[in-house]
Short mmCIF file of C-alpha atoms in Angstrom, two decimals:
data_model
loop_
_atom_site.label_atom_id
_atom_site.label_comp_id
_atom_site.label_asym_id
_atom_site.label_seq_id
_atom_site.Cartn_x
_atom_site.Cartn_y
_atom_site.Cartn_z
CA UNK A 1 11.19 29.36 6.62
CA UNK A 2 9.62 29.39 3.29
CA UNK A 3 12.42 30.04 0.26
CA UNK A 4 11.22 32.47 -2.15
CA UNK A 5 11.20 32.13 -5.51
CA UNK A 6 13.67 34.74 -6.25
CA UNK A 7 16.05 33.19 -3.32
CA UNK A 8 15.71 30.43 -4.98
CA UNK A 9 16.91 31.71 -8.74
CA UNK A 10 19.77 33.38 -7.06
CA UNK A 11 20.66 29.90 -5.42
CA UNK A 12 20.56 28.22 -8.85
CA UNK A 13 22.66 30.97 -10.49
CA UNK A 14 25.39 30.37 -7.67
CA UNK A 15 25.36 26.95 -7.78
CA UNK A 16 25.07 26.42 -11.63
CA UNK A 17 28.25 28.83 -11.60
CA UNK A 18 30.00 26.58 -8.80
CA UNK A 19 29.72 23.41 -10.53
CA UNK A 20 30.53 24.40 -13.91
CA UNK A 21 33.98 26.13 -12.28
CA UNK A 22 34.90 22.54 -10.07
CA UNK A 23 33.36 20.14 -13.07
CA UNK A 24 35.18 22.16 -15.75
CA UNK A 25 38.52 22.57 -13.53
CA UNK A 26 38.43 18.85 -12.36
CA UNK A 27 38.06 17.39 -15.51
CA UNK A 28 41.13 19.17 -17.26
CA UNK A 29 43.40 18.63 -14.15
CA UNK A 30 41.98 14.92 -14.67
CA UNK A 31 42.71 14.93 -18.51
CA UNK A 32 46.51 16.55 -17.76
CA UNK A 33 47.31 14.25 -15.01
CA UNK A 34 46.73 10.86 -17.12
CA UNK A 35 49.08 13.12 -20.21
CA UNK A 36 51.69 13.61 -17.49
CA UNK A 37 51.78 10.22 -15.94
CA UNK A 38 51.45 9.09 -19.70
CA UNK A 39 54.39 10.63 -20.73
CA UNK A 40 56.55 9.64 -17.57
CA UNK A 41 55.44 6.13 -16.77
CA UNK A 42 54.47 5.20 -20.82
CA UNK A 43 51.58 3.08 -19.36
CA UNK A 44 47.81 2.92 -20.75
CA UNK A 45 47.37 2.39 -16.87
CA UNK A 46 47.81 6.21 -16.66
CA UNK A 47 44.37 7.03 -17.74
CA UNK A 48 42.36 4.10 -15.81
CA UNK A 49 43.67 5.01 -12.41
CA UNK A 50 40.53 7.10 -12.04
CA UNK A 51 37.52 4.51 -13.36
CA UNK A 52 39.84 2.29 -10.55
CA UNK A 53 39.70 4.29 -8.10
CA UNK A 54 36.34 6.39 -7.82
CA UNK A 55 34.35 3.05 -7.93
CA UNK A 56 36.27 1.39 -4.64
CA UNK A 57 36.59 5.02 -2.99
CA UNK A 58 32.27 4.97 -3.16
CA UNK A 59 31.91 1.11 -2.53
CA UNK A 60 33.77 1.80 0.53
CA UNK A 61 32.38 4.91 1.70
CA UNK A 62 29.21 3.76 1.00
CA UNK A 63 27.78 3.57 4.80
CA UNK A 64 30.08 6.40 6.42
CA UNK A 65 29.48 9.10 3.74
CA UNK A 66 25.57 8.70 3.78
CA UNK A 67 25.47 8.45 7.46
CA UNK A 68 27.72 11.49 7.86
CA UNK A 69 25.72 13.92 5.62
CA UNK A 70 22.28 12.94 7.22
CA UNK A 71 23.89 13.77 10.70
CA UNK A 72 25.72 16.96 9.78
CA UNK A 73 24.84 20.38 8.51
CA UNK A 74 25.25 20.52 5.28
CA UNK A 75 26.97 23.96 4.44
CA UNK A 76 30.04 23.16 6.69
CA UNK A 77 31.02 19.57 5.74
CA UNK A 78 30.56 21.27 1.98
CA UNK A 79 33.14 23.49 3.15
CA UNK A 80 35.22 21.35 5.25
CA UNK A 81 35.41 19.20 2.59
CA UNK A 82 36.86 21.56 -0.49
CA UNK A 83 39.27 22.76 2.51
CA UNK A 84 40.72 19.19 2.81
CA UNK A 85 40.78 19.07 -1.37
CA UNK A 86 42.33 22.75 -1.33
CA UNK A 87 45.37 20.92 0.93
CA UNK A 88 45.41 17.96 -1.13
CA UNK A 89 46.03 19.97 -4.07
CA UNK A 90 48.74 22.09 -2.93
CA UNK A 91 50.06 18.64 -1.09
CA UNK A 92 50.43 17.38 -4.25
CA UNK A 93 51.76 20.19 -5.86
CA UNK A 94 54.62 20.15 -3.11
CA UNK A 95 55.30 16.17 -3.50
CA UNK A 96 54.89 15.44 -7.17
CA UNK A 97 58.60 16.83 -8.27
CA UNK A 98 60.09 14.74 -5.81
CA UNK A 99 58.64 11.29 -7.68
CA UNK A 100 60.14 10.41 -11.46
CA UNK A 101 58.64 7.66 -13.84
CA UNK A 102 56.58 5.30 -12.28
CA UNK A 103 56.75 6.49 -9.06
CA UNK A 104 54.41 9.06 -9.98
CA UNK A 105 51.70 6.90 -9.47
CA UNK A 106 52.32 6.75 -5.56
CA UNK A 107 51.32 10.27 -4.29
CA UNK A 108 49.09 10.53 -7.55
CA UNK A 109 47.15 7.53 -6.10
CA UNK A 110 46.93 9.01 -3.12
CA UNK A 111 46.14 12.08 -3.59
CA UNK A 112 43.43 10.77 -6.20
CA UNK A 113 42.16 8.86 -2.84
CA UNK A 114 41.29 11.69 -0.84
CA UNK A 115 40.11 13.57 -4.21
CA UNK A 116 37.22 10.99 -4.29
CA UNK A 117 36.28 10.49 -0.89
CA UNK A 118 36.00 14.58 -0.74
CA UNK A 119 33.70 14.54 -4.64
CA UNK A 120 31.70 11.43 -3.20
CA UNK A 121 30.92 13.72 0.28
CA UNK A 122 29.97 16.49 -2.00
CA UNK A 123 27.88 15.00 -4.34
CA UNK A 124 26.24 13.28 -1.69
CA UNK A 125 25.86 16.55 0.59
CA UNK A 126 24.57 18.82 -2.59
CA UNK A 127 22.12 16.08 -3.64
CA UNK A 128 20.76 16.21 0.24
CA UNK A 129 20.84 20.01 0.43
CA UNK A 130 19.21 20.86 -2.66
CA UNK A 131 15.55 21.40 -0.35
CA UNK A 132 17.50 23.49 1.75
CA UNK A 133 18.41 25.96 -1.12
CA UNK A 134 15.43 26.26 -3.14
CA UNK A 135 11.83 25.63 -3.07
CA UNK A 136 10.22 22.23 -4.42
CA UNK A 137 9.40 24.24 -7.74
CA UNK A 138 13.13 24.94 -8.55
CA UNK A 139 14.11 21.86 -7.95
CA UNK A 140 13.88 20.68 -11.58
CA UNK A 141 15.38 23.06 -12.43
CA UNK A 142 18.29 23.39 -10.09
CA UNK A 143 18.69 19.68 -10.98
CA UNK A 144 19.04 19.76 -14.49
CA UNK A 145 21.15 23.05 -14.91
CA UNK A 146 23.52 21.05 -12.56
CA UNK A 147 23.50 18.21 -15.07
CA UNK A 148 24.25 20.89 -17.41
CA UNK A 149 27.29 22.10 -16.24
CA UNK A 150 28.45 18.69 -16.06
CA UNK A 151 27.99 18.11 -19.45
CA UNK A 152 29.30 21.15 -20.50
CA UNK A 153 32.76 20.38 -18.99
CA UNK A 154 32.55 17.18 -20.32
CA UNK A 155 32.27 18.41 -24.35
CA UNK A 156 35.14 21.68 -23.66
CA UNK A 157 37.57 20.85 -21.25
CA UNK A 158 38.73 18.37 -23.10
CA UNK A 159 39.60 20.42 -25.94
CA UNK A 160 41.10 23.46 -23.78
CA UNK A 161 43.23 20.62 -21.58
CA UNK A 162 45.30 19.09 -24.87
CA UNK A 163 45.33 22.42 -26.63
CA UNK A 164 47.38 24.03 -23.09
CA UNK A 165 49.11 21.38 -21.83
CA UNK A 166 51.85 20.97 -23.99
CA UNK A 167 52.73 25.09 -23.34
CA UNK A 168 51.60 25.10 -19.47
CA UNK A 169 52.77 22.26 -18.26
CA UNK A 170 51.51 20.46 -15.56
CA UNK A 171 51.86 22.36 -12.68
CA UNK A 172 50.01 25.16 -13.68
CA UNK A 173 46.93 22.72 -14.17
CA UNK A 174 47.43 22.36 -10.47
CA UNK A 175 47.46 25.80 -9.75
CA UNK A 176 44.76 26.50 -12.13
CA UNK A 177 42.59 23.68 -10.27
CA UNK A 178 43.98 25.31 -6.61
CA UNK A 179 42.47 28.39 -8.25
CA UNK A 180 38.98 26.85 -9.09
CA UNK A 181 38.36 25.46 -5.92
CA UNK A 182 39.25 28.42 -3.92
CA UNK A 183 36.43 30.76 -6.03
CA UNK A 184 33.91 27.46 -5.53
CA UNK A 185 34.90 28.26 -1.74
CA UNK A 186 33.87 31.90 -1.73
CA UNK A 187 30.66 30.89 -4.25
CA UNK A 188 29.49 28.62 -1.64
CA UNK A 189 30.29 30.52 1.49
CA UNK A 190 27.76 33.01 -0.50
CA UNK A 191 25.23 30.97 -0.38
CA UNK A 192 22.71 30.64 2.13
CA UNK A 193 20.79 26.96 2.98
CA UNK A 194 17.60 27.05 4.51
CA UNK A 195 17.66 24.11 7.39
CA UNK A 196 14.89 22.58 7.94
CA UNK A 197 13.67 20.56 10.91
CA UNK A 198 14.51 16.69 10.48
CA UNK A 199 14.71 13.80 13.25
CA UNK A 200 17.37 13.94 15.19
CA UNK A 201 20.71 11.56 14.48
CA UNK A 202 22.75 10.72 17.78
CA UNK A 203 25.72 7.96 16.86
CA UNK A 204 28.35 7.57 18.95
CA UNK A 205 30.07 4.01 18.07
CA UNK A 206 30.31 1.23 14.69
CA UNK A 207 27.10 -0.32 15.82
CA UNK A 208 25.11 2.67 15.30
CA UNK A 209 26.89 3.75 12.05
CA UNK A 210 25.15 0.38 10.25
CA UNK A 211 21.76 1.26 12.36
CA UNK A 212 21.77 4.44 10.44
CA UNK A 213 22.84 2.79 6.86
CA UNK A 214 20.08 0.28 7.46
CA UNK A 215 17.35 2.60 7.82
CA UNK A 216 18.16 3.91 4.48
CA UNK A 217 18.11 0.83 3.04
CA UNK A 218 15.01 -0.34 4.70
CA UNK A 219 13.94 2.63 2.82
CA UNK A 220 14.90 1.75 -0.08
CA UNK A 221 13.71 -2.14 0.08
CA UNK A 222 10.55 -0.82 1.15
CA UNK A 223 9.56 1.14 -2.10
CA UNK A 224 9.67 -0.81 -4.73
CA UNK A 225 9.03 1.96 -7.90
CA UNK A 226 12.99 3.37 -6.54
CA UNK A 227 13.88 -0.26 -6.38
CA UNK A 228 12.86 -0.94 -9.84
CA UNK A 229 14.34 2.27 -11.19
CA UNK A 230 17.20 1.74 -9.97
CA UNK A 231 17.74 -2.15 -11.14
CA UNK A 232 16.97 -0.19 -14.26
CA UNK A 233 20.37 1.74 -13.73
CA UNK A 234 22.40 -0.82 -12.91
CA UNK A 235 21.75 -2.90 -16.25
CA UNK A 236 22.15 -0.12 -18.25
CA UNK A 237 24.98 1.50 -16.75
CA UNK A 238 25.99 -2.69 -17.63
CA UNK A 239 24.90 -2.78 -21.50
CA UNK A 240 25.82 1.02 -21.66
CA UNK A 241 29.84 -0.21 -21.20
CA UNK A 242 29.32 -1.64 -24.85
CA UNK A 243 29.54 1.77 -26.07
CA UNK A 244 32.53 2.79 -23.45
CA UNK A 245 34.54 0.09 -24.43
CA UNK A 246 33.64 -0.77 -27.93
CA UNK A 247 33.24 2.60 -29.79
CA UNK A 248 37.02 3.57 -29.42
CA UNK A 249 37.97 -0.32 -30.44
CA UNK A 250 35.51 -0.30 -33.48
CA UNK A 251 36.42 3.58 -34.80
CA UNK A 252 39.42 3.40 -34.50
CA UNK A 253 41.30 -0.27 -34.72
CA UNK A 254 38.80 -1.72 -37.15
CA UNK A 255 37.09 0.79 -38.89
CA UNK A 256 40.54 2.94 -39.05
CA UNK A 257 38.37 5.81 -39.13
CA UNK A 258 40.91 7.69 -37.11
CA UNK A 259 40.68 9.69 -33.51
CA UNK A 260 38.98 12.74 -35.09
CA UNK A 261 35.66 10.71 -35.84
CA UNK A 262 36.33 9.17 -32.31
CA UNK A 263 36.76 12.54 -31.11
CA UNK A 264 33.57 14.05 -33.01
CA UNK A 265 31.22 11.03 -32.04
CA UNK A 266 32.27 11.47 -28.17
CA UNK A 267 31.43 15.42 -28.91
CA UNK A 268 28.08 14.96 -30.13
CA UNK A 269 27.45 12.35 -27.32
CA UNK A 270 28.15 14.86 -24.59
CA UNK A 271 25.94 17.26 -27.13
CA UNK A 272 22.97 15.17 -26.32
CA UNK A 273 23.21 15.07 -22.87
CA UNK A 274 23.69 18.68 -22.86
CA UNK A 275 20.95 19.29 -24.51
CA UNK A 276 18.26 16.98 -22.81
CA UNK A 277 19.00 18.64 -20.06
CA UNK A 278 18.95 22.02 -20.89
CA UNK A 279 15.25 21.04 -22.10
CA UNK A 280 14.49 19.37 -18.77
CA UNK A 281 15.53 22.86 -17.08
CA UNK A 282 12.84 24.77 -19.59
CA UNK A 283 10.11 22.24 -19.20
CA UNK A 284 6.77 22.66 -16.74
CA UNK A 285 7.55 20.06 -13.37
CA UNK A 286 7.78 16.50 -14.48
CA UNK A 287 4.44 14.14 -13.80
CA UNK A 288 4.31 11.56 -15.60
CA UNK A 289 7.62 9.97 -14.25
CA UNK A 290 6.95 6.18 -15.13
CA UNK A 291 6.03 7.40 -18.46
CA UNK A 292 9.49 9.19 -19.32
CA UNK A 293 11.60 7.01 -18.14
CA UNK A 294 10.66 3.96 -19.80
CA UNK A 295 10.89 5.56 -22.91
CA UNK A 296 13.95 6.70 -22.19
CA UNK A 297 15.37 3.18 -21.38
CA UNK A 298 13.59 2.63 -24.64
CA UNK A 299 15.31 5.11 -27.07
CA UNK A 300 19.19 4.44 -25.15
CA UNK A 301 18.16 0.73 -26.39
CA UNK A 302 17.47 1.35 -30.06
CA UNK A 303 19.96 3.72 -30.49
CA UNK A 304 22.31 1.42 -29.36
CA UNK A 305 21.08 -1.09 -31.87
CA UNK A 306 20.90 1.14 -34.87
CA UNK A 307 24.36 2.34 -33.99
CA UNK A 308 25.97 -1.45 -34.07
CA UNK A 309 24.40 -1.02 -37.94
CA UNK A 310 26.39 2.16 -38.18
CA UNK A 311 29.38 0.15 -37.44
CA UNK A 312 28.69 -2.50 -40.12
CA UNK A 313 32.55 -2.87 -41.51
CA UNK A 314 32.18 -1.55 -44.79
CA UNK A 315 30.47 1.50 -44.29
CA UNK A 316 31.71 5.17 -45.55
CA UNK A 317 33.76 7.58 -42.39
CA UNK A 318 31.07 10.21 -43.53
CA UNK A 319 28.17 7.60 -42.52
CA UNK A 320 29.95 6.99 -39.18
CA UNK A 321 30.25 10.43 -38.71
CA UNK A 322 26.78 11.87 -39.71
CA UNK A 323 24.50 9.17 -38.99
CA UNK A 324 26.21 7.84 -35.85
CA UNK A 325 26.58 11.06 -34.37
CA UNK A 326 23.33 12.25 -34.49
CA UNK A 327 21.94 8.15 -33.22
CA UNK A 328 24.72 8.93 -29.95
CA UNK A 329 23.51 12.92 -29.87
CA UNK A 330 19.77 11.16 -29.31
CA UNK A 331 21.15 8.44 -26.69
CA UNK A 332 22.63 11.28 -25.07
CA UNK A 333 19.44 13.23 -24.87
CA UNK A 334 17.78 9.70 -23.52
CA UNK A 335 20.71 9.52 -21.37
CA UNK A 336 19.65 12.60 -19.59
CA UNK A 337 15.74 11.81 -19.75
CA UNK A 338 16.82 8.94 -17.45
CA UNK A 339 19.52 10.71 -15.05
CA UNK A 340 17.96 14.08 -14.19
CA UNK A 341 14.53 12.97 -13.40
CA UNK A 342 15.76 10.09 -11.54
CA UNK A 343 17.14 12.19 -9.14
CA UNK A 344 14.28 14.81 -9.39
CA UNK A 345 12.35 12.05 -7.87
CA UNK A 346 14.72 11.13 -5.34
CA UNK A 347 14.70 14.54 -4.34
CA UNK A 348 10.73 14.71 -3.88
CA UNK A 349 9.86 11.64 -2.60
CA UNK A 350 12.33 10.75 -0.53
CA UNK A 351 12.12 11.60 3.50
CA UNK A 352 14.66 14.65 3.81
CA UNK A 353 16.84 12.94 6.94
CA UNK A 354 17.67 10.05 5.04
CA UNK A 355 18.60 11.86 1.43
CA UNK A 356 22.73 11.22 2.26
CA UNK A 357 22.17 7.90 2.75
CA UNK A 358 19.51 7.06 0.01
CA UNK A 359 21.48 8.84 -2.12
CA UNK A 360 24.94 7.75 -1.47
CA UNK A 361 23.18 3.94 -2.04
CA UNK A 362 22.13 4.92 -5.43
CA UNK A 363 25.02 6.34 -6.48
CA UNK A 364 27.42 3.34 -5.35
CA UNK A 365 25.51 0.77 -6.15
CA UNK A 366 25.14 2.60 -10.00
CA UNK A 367 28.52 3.27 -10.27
CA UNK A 368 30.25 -0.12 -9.10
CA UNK A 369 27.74 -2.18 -12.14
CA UNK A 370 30.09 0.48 -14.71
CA UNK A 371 33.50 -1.71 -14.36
CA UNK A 372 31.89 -5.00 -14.32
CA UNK A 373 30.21 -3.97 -17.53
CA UNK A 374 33.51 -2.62 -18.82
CA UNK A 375 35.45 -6.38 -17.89
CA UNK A 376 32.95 -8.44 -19.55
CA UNK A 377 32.66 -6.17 -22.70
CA UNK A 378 36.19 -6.05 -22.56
CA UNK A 379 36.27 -10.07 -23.14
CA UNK A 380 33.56 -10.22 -25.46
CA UNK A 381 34.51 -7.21 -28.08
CA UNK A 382 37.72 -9.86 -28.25
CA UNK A 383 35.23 -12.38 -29.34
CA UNK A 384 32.69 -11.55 -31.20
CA UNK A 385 31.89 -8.98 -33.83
CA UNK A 386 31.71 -5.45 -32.87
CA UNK A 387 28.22 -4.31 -34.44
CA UNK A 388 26.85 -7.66 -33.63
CA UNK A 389 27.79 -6.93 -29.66
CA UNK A 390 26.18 -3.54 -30.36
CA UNK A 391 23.11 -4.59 -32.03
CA UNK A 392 23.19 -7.45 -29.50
CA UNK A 393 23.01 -5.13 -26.49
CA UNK A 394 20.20 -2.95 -28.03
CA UNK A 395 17.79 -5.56 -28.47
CA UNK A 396 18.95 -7.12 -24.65
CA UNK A 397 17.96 -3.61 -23.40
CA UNK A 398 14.85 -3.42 -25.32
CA UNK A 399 13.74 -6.48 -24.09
CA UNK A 400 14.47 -5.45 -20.27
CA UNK A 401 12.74 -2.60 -21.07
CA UNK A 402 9.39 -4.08 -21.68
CA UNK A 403 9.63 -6.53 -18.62
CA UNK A 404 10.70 -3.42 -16.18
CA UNK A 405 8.03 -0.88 -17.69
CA UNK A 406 5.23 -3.59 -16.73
CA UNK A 407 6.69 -3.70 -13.59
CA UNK A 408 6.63 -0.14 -13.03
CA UNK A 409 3.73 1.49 -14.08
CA UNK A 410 2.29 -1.29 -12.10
CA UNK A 411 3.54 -0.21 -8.86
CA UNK A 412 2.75 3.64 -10.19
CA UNK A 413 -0.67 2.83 -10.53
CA UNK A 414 -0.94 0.56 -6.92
CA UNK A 415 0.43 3.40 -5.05
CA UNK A 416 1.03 6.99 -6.39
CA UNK A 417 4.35 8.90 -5.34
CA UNK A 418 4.19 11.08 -2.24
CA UNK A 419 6.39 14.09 -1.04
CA UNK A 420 8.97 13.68 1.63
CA UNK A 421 8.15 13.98 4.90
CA UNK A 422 10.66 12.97 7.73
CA UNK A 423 10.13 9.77 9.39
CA UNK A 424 11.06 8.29 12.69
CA UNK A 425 14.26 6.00 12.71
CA UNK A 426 14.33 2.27 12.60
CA UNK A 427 15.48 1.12 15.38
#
């Protein structure tokens, strides 16, 4: 069944509205939990239990998760899945009083478990379903608004989390976040997904489970433009860690600039990715793919060099503030450049019954390169200069840059991107 094009803008509105209520919700209930484990266990631990966590939770549900999306429909293991975090919540609710100082981290941990195994099932089941709610010309646009929301929460919640937590407490952050997830329930009970005929999955045992996860990577081995994109992502996510881990160390401890140009750099950041993809959403569908996202890779690289500049010791607050905010606002406008049509493409190209597990691959193998970036930045922003490791990076990047476009719109020109079609299983 063909979705129209007004289904489809009703789908968008629903699930635009879905993820900004679960990204905004989940990111102050995040914020509040590392203030409350702060203040009861006085460890710096309390806010790295997530960027611990997530990574290990997606390494190891790397195979399952993208097997079980491609073998399930999608609207019920969406559903099953915020039931299980609904229980975890109020689990947690019911537990966390009976834990003082550091014992806090135990059912925090735990429940923080089953949190990401349940995101890492969603995001792979809404980045497989996304044909199934709108047509292919709404997928930009569904993609990017998504992005949106993200970024959105990022910049505000923030600010509304520190501002209510001292009054609220922390238990009505877990009510409040009890309360988000049950309206993303009825949103997405509202909505309706189109199914549409794929090959059929039958796995009964282990063996077949890595029969399954090795067709998607035979996939993904076997098309080298996704295979270059996303080496791409994995060495920038690396360089990328330079600004995690060295913008808080060089604003504040060396530059003394204090947390509110911390605070206003990390705004304008999120700005930029806001914004790049609120342009994505308004622009005509994306062609020239190849074209974009090398100069994307491009622009993340210089702005990371001009900003180790900005950095210079030396160098006036209102500089840092007004000249490296609008060099991040840019990077964060590259930032999403790169991101949203990334996954536009993933979304086109690749064969519908292996989207879970293509996309769970990506999203792993992109997201465990972020803490090995954040160790060895960790040990060389002890070492070395900070605008040098800045400046440094930037011109690395740059350099892959050149070697990866080559690369790239080779391939684009040898053999031009198709639209998914299902394909038989390797077996």
């Amino acid at each position: 069944m063909e979705i129209s094009d007004h289904q489809s803008n009703i789908q968008i509105i629903k699930d635009f509205s879905s993820n900004l209520i679960s990204a905004f919700s989940a990111d102050m209930f995040s914020l509040a939990m590392g203030l409350m484990l702060l203040a009861e266990t006085g460890m710096s631990l309390s806010f790295g239990l997530s960027m611990i966590i997530m990574p290990l939770v997606s390494l190891l549900g790397l195979m399952p998760i993208g097997n079980l999306v491609d073998r399930h429909r999608h609207k019920p293991l969406l559903v099953i899945s915020i039931l299980i975090r609904l229980i975890a919540l109020v689990g947690y609710a019911l537990t966390i009083g009976y834990f003082h100082g550091v014992g806090k981290i135990i059912p925090t941990v735990l429940f923080l478990i089953i949190n990401y195994i349940v995101q890492s099932v969603m995001t792979t089941g809404y980045n497989a379903a996304i044909h199934e709610l709108v047509n292919e010309k709404h997928i930009q646009k569904l993609s990017s608004l998504t992005q949106s929301a993200t970024s959105f929460a990022n910049i505000f919640s923030p600010i509304v989390a520190t501002s209510f937590y001292a009054l609220l407490g922390f238990r009505t952050f877990i009510a409040f976040s009890i309360a988000a997830n049950a309206l993303t329930l009825v949103i997405l009970l509202s909505m309706k997904f189109h199914y549409q005929p794929v090959a059929q999955i039958h796995s009964d045992n282990e063996s077949s489970q890595w029969t399954l996860f090795k067709d998607g990577l035979h996939y993904i081995s076997s098309n080298r433009f996704l295979r270059y994109v996303m080496s791409g992502g994995v060495f920038l996510n690396l360089m990328i860690s330079a600004l995690n881990i060295g913008m808080p160390f060089m604003v504040v401890h060396q530059l003394h600039a204090g947390d509110l140009s911390l605070g206003i750099l990390n705004s304008l950041y999120a700005s930029g990715v806001l914004i790049g993809n609120l342009v994505i959403a308004m622009l005509p569908p994306i062609k020239r793919l190849t074209r974009i996202l090398t100069s994307a890779f491009m622009l993340v690289g210089v702005t990371l060099l001009m900003f180790g500049f900005v950095v210079i010791p030396g160098l006036g607050v209102k500089t840092l503030r007004v000249v490296g905010g609008l060099i991040l606002c840019i990077s964060g406008i590259s930032l999403a450049f790169l991101n949203t049509p990334m996954g536009i493409y993933i979304q086109k190209t690749v064969p519908t019954d292996l989207l879970g597990r293509v996309s769970s691959t990506v999203m792993s193998i992109n997201m465990a390169s972020t803490p090995i970036g954040i160790i060895i930045f960790t040990v060389i922003f002890q070492v070395w200069p900070s605008w040098l490791n800045f400046t440094a990076s930037g011109a690395i990047l740059i350099g892959f840059t050149l070697v990866l476009s080559r690369l790239m719109y080779r391939e684009e020109r040898r053999e031009p991107m198709g639209a998914n079609q299902p394909i038989e299983e390797n077996r």
